[in-house]
CSV table of C-alpha atoms and ligand atoms in Angstrom, one decimal:
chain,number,residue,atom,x,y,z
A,9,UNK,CA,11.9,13.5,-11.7
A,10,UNK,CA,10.4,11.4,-14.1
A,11,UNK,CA,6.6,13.0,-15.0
A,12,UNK,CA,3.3,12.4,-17.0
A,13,UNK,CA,4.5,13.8,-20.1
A,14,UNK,CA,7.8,12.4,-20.3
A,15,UNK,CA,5.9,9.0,-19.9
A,16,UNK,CA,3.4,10.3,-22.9
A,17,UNK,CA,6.3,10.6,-24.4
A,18,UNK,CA,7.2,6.5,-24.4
A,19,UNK,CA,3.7,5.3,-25.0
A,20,UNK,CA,3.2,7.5,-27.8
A,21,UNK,CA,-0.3,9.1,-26.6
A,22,UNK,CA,-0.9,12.0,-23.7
A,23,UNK,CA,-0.9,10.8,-19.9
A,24,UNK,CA,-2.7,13.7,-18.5
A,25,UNK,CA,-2.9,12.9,-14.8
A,26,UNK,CA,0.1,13.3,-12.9
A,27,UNK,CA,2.8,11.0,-11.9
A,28,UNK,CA,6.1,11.8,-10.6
A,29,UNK,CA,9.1,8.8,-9.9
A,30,UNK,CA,12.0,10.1,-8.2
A,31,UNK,CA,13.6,9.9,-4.8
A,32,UNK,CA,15.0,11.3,-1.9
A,33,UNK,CA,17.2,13.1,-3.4
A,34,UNK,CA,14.9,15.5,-5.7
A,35,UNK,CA,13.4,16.6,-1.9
A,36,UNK,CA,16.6,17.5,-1.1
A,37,UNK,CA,16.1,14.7,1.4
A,38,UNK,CA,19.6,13.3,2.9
A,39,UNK,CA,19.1,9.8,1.4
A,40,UNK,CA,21.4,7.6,3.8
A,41,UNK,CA,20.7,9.4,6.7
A,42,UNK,CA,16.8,9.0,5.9
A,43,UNK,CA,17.1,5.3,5.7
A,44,UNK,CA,19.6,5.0,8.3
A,45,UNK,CA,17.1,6.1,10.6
A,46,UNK,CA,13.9,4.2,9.5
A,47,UNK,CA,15.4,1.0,8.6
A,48,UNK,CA,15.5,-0.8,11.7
A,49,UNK,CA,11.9,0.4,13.1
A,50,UNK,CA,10.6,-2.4,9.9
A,51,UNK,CA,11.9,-5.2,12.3
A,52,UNK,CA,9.1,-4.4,14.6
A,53,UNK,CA,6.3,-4.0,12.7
A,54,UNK,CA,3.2,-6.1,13.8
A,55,UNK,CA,1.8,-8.8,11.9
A,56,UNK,CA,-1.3,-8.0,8.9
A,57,UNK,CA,-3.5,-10.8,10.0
A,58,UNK,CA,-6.3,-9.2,8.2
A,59,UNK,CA,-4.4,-10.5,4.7
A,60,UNK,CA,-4.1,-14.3,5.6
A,61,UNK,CA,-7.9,-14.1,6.9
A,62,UNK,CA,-8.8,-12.8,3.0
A,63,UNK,CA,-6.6,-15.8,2.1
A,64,UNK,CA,-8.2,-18.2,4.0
A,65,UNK,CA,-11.4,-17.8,3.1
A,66,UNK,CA,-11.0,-17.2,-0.4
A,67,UNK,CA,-9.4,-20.9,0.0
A,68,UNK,CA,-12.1,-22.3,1.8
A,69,UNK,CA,-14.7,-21.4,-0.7
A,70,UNK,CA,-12.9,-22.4,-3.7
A,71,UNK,CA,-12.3,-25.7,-2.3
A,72,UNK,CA,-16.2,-26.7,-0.6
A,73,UNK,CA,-17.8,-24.1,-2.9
A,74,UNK,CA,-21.1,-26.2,-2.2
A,75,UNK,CA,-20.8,-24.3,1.1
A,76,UNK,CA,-19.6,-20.8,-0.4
A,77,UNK,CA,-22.2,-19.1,0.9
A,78,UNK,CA,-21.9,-20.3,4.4
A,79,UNK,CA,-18.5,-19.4,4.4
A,80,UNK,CA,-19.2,-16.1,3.1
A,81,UNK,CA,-21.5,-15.2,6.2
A,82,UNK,CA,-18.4,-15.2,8.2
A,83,UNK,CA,-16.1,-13.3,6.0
A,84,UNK,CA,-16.7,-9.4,7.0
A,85,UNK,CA,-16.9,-10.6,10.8
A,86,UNK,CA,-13.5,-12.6,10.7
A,87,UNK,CA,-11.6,-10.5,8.7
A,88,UNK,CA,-12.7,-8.0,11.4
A,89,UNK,CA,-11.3,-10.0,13.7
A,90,UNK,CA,-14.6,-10.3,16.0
A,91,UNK,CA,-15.2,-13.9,15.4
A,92,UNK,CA,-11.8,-16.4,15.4
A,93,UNK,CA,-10.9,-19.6,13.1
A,94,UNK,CA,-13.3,-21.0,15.2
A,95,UNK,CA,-16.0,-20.4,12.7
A,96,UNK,CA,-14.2,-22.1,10.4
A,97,UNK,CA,-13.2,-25.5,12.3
A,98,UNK,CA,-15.8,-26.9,10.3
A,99,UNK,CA,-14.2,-26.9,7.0
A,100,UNK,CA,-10.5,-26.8,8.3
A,101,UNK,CA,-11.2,-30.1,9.8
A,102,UNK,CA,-12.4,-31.4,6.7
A,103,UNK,CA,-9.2,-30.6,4.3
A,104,UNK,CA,-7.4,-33.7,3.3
A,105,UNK,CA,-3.6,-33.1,3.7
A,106,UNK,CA,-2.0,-31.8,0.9
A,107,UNK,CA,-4.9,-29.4,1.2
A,108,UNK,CA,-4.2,-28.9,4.4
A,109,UNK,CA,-0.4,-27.9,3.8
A,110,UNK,CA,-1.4,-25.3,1.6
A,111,UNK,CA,-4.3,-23.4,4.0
A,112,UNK,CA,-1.1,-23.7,6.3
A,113,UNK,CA,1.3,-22.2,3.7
A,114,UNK,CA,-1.1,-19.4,3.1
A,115,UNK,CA,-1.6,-18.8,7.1
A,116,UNK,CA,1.8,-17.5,7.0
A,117,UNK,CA,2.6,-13.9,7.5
A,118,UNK,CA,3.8,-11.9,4.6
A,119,UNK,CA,2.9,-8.7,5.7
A,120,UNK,CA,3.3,-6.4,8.6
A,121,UNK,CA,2.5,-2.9,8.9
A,122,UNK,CA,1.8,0.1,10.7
A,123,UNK,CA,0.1,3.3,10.3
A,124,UNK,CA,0.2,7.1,11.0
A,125,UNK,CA,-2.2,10.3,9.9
A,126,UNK,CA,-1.2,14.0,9.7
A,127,UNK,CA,-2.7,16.9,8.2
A,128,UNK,CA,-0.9,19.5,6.6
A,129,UNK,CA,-1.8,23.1,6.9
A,130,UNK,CA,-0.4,25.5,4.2
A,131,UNK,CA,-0.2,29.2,5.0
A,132,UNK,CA,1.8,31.5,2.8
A,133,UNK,CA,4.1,28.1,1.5
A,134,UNK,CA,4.7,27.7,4.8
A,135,UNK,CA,3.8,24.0,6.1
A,136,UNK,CA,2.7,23.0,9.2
A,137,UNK,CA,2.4,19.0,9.9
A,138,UNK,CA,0.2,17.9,12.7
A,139,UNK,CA,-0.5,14.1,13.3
A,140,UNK,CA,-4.1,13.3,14.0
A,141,UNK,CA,-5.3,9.8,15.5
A,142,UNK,CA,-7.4,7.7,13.5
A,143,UNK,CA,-9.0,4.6,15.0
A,144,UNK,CA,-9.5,2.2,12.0
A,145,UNK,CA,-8.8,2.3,8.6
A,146,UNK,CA,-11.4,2.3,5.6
A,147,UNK,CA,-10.3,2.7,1.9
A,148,UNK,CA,-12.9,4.2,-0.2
A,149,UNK,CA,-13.0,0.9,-3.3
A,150,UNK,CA,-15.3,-1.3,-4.5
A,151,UNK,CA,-13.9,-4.8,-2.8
A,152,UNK,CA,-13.4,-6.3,1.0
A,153,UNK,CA,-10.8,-3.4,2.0
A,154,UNK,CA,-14.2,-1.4,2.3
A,155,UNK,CA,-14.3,-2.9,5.9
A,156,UNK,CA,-12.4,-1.9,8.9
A,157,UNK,CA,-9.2,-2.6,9.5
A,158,UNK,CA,-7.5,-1.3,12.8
A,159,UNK,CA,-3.5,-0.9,11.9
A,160,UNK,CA,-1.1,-0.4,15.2
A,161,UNK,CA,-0.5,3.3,15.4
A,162,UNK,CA,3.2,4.0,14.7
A,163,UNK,CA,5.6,5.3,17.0
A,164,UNK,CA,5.9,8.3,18.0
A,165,UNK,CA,9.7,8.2,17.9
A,166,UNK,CA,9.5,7.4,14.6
A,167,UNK,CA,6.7,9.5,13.0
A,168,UNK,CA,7.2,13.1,15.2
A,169,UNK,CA,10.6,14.3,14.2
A,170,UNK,CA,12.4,16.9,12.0
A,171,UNK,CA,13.1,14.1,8.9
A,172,UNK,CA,9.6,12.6,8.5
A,173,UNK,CA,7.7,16.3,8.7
A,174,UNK,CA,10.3,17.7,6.3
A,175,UNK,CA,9.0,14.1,3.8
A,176,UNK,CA,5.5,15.1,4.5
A,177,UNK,CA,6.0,18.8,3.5
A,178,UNK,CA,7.4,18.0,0.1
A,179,UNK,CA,5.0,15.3,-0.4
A,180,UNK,CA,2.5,18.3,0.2
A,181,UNK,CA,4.2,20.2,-2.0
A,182,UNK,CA,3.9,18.2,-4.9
A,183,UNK,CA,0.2,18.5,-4.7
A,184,UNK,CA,0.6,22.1,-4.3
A,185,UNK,CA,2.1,22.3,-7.3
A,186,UNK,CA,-0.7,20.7,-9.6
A,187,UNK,CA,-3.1,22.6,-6.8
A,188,UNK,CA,-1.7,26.4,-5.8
A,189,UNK,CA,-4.6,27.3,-4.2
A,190,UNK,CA,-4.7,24.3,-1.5
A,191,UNK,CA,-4.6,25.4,2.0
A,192,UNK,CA,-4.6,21.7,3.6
A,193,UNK,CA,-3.9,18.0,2.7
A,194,UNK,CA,-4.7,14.7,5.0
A,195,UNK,CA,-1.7,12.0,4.4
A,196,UNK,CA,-2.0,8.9,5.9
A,197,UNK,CA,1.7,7.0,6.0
A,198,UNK,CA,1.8,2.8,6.1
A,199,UNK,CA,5.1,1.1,6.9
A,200,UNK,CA,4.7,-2.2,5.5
A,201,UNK,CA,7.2,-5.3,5.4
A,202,UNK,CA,6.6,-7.7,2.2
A,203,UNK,CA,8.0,-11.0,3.6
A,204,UNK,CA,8.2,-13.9,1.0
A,205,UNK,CA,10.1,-17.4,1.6
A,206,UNK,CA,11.2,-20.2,-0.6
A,207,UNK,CA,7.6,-21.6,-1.7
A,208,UNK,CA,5.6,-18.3,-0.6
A,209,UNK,CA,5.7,-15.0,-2.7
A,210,UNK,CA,5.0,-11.8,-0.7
A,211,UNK,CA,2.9,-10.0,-2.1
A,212,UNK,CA,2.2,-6.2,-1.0
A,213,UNK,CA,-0.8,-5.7,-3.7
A,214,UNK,CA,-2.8,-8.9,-3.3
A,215,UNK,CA,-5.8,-7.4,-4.8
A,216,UNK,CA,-4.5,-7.1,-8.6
A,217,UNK,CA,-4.2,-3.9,-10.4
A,218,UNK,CA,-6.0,-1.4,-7.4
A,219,UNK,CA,-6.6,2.0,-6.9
A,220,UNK,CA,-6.5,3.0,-3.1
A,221,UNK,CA,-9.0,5.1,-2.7
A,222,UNK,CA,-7.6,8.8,-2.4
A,223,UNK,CA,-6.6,11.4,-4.4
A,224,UNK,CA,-3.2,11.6,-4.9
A,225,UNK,CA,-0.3,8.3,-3.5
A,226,UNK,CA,2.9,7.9,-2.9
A,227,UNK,CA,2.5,4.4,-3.9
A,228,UNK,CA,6.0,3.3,-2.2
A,229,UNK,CA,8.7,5.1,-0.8
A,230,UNK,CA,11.6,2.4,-0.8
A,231,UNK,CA,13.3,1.6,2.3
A,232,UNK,CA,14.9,-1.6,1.8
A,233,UNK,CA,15.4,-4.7,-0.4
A,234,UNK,CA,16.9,-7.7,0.9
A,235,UNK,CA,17.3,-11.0,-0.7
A,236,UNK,CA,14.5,-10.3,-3.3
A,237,UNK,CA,13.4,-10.5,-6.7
A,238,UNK,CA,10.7,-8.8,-7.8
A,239,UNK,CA,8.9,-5.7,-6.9
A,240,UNK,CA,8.2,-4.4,-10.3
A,241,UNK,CA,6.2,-1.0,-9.3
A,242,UNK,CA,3.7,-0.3,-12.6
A,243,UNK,CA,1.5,2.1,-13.5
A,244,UNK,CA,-1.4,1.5,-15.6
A,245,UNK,CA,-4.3,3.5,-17.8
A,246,UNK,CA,-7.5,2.4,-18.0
A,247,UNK,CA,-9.1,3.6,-21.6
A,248,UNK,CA,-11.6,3.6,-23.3
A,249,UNK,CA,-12.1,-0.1,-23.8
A,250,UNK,CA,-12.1,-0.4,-20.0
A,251,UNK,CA,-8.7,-2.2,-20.8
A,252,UNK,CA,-5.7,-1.4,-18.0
A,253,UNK,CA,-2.7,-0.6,-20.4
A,254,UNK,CA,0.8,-0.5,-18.5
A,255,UNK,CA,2.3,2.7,-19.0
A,256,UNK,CA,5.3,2.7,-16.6
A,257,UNK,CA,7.3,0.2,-14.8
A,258,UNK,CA,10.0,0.5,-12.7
A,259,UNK,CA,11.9,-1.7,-9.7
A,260,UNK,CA,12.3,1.1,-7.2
A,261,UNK,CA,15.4,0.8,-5.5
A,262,UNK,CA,15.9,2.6,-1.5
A,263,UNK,CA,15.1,6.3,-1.7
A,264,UNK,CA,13.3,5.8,-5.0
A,265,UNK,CA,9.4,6.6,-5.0
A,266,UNK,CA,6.3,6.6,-7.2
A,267,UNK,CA,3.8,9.5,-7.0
A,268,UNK,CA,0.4,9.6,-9.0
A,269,UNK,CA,-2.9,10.2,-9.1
A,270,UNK,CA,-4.9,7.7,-8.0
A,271,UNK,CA,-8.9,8.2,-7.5
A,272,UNK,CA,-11.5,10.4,-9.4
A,273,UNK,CA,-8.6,12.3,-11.2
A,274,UNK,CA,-10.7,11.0,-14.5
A,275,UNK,CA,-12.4,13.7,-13.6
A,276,UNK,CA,-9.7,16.1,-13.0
A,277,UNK,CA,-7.3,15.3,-15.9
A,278,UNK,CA,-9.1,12.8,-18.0
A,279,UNK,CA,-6.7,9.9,-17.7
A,280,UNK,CA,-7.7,7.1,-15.0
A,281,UNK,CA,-4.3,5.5,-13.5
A,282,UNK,CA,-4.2,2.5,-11.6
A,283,UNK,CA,-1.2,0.7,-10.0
A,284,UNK,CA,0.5,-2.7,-9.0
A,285,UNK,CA,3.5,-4.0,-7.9
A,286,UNK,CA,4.6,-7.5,-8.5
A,287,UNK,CA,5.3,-10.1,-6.1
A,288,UNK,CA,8.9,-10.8,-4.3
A,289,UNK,CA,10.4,-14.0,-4.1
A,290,UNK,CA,13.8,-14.5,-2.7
A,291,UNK,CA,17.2,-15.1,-4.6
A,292,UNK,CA,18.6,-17.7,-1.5
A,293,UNK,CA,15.9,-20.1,-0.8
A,294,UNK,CA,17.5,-20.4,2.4
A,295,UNK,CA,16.5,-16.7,3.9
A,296,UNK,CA,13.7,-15.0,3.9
A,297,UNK,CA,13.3,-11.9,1.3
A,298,UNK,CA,12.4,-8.8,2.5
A,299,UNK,CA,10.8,-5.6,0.9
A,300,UNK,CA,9.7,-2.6,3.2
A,301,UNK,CA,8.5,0.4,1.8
A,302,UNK,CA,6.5,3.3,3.5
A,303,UNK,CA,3.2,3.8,1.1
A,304,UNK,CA,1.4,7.5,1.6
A,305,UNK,CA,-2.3,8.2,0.8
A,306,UNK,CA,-3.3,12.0,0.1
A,307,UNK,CA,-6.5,13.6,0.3
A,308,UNK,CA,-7.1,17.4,-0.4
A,309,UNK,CA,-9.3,18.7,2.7
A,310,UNK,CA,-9.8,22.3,2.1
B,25,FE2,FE1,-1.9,0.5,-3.7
């Protein structure tokens, strides 16, 4: 595995929080059966309709920004989904058509995800994974992912076996190396599906340069890449200057995976990491390209 100080190494200066890129096969993981047996399940994933609601209003207000602030009244309740597009039938009506083709283009789904806790109990380096049932989904960050989002729940079929514990347990591990004395971790998992057609990029981190909002992330676990370009995963530094430097970058390929710190480690360690990943767009026009990683949050509980 690729770590901090090898990267200190590169940039010339010390990266004191941790990161580690590897893949499946550093957990001992068996890499083709492991995606053998997840790959399909990213067919069904249901649609992220709280993205294209960010979109649209972002839109709307850029284009009447007279009425930006009436648009904004609706924003938290229709990402939410308890209002519909009705609210916004007013200004829809009122884009002329090439305006009009591009609210459309951005109405399109380019993401789709689903979601599933656990906590995992150390005792004696033994682990224990449990999978606990959350009902919405709040990252702890300074922009509109503050407000609840409900994800679907993921299967059980998929989530409750032998291969996705034994992932958790080594994810847990990894913190348990930087923290011996930890006795349990939360780790929330998202399968998400980047979707990006001929005119429409997919992108899986719409917000820029982002921290989630936990402790530690597995920022992707690639599953597949299909018909793409793209996808640079990149890992940044914030300094002194309040600048984000790029200190890593990397195009994951299937079984490949990015670990770091991600929230109050500045604290910690003394370095402040961000990420990003970089839009996909697809090498045929004709299809559609596809990106589907699982993405992990980890939070220390006791
Ligand atoms: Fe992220």
């Amino acid at each position: 595995m690729i770590t901090e100080k090898d990267i200190s190494k590169t940039v010339g200066r010390t990266i004191k929080s941790p990161i580690r890129v590897g893949g499946l096969r550093d957990f001992k993981i068996n890499q083709v059966s492991f995606l053998d047996f997840f790959k399909p399940f990213f067919e069904s994933l249901e649609d992220d309709h709280y993205l294209v609601r960010g979109k649209q209003i972002v839109f709307l207000k850029t284009i009447f920004s007279e009425d930006a602030e009436s648009i904004e009244k609706f924003h938290k309740s229709y990402f939410e989904g308890t209002v519909s597009t009705d609210v916004l039938t007013r200004w829809i009506e009122r884009l002329n058509s090439d305006q009009k083709q591009k609210f459309d283009q951005l109405s399109m789904i380019t993401r789709q995800r689903s979601i599933a806790s656990f906590e995992v109990e150390i005792w004696d380096d033994t682990f224990f994974v449990e999978r606990i049932l959350h009902k919405g989904f709040e990252q702890d960050v300074d922009d509109f992912r503050v407000w609840k989002r409900v994800f679907t729940q993921a299967p059980s079929q998929l989530v409750e076996n032998d291969l996705f514990f034994e992932l958790l347990k080594k994810m847990a591990g990894l913190v348990k190396e930087i923290h011996p004395d930890i006795r349990k971790i939360q780790i929330t998992s998202h399968f998400m599906r980047t979707i990006s057609r001929e005119t429409i990029k997919g992108e899986n981190a719409p917000e820029g340069i982002h921290e989630d909002g936990a402790q530690y992330i597995m920022s992707a676990l690639v599953i597949n890449r299909q018909n793409i370009e793209g996808a640079e995963s990149q890992i940044y530094e914030k300094t002194n200057s309040a600048d984000k430097e790029l200190v890593y970058k990397k195009i994951l390929d299937p079984g490949e995976f990015i670990f770091q710190a991600d929230t109050g480690e500045e604290f910690t360690f003394g370095n402040d990491l961000w990420h990003y990943v970089t839009p996909i767009a697809p090498i045929d026009v004709l299809k559609p390209g596809i990106r589907d990683i699982i993405g992990f949050d980890m939070d220390i509980l006791e």
